[in-house]
Coordinates of C-alpha atoms in Angstrom, one line a residue:
M121 CA 73.0 10.7 146.8
T122 CA 71.3 11.3 143.5
V123 CA 67.4 11.4 143.7
K124 CA 65.3 11.5 140.5
Y125 CA 61.4 11.7 140.0
T126 CA 58.8 10.3 137.7
N127 CA 55.9 12.1 136.6
E128 CA 53.8 9.4 138.3
H129 CA 55.2 10.9 141.5
E130 CA 57.7 8.1 142.5
W131 CA 61.2 8.9 143.5
I132 CA 64.2 6.7 143.1
Q133 CA 67.6 7.3 144.8
L134 CA 70.9 5.7 144.0
E135 CA 72.6 3.8 146.6
D136 CA 75.5 2.8 144.5
H137 CA 76.2 2.3 140.9
E138 CA 73.7 -0.6 140.4
A139 CA 71.1 -0.2 143.2
A140 CA 68.5 2.2 144.1
V141 CA 65.7 2.9 146.5
V142 CA 62.1 3.6 145.3
G143 CA 59.2 5.4 147.1
I144 CA 56.4 7.9 146.6
T145 CA 57.0 11.7 146.9
L146 CA 55.6 14.3 149.3
H147 CA 53.3 15.4 146.6
A148 CA 51.9 11.8 146.1
Q149 CA 51.4 11.2 149.9
D150 CA 49.7 14.6 150.3
A151 CA 47.6 13.7 147.4
L152 CA 46.6 10.4 148.8
G153 CA 46.0 11.4 152.4
D154 CA 46.3 8.8 155.2
V155 CA 47.9 5.6 153.8
V156 CA 46.3 2.5 155.4
F157 CA 47.7 -0.2 153.1
V158 CA 50.5 -1.0 150.8
E159 CA 51.0 -3.8 148.5
L160 CA 54.8 -4.4 147.7
P161 CA 56.3 -6.1 144.8
E162 CA 57.6 -9.6 144.9
V163 CA 61.4 -9.8 145.8
G164 CA 63.4 -11.3 142.8
R165 CA 60.7 -10.3 140.2
V166 CA 62.1 -8.2 137.2
Y167 CA 60.0 -5.1 136.2
S168 CA 60.1 -2.9 133.0
Q169 CA 60.0 0.8 133.3
G170 CA 56.2 2.0 133.7
E171 CA 54.9 -1.5 134.9
V172 CA 52.9 -1.5 138.0
A173 CA 54.9 -2.8 141.0
G174 CA 52.7 -2.0 143.9
V175 CA 49.6 -0.3 145.2
V176 CA 49.1 2.1 147.9
E177 CA 45.7 2.7 149.5
S178 CA 44.6 5.5 151.6
V179 CA 41.4 6.8 153.1
K180 CA 40.7 8.9 150.0
A181 CA 41.8 6.5 147.1
A182 CA 44.1 3.7 145.7
A183 CA 46.9 4.6 143.5
D184 CA 49.5 2.2 141.5
I185 CA 53.0 2.4 142.2
Y186 CA 55.0 2.2 138.8
M187 CA 58.5 0.9 138.4
P188 CA 60.6 4.0 137.5
I189 CA 63.2 2.3 135.6
N190 CA 63.8 -1.4 134.4
G191 CA 65.2 -3.5 137.4
E192 CA 65.0 -6.5 139.7
V193 CA 63.3 -6.0 143.1
V194 CA 65.9 -7.1 145.8
E195 CA 64.2 -6.0 148.9
V196 CA 61.0 -4.5 150.1
N197 CA 60.2 -2.4 153.2
E198 CA 58.7 -4.7 155.7
E199 CA 58.4 -2.1 158.1
L200 CA 56.1 -0.1 155.5
R201 CA 53.9 -3.2 155.2
A202 CA 53.4 -3.4 159.0
N203 CA 53.0 0.5 159.4
P204 CA 51.8 2.0 156.2
A205 CA 51.5 5.4 157.7
L206 CA 55.3 5.7 157.5
A207 CA 54.6 6.7 153.7
N208 CA 53.0 9.8 155.2
S209 CA 55.2 10.6 158.0
D210 CA 58.6 10.0 156.2
P211 CA 57.9 9.4 152.5
M212 CA 61.6 10.1 151.4
G213 CA 63.1 8.2 154.2
N214 CA 61.7 5.3 156.3
G215 CA 58.6 5.2 154.1
W216 CA 60.6 3.8 151.1
F217 CA 58.7 1.0 149.1
F218 CA 61.5 -1.2 147.6
K219 CA 65.1 -1.5 146.4
I220 CA 66.2 -2.6 142.9
L221 CA 69.2 -3.7 141.0
I222 CA 69.2 -1.2 138.0
A223 CA 69.0 -2.8 134.6
D224 CA 69.4 0.3 132.6
M225 CA 71.2 3.2 133.9
A226 CA 70.3 5.3 130.9
Q227 CA 66.5 5.4 132.2
F228 CA 67.7 6.8 135.3
D229 CA 69.7 9.5 133.7
V230 CA 66.7 11.0 132.0
L231 CA 64.4 11.0 135.0
M232 CA 63.6 14.6 136.4
D233 CA 66.0 16.1 138.8
E234 CA 64.4 18.1 141.9
P235 CA 64.2 21.4 140.1
S236 CA 62.6 19.7 137.2
Y237 CA 60.0 17.9 139.3
A238 CA 59.2 21.1 141.1
K239 CA 58.4 22.8 137.6
F240 CA 56.5 19.7 136.6
L241 CA 54.4 20.0 139.8
K242 CA 53.5 23.6 139.1
S243 CA 52.3 22.7 135.7
I244 CA 49.7 20.1 136.8

């Protein structure tokens, strides 16, 4: 499965040619510390790339979750809402935030791959 990254520290993984899963990166959860609350987007809502789609709060700070590409939210992770610590314990797996139907695949294609994201992290 193809995973891409944003410079706001979200990841997006293709599930098939029109659906993808979105979450926060290991770097983001490390920076935030212990996550205590997540605000997830509304299912059925269409977001534009870069639009705030949720919030994650930790003992240290709160951070917006940005929509990595244009799309419609089709599912949210209710398990994460009930157990926000999943964002820390398994941010790239069970700690996913939401699933979307992709509106513009070209936006996905230009996001960072893993080596580019690793290089980006060294530059900040």
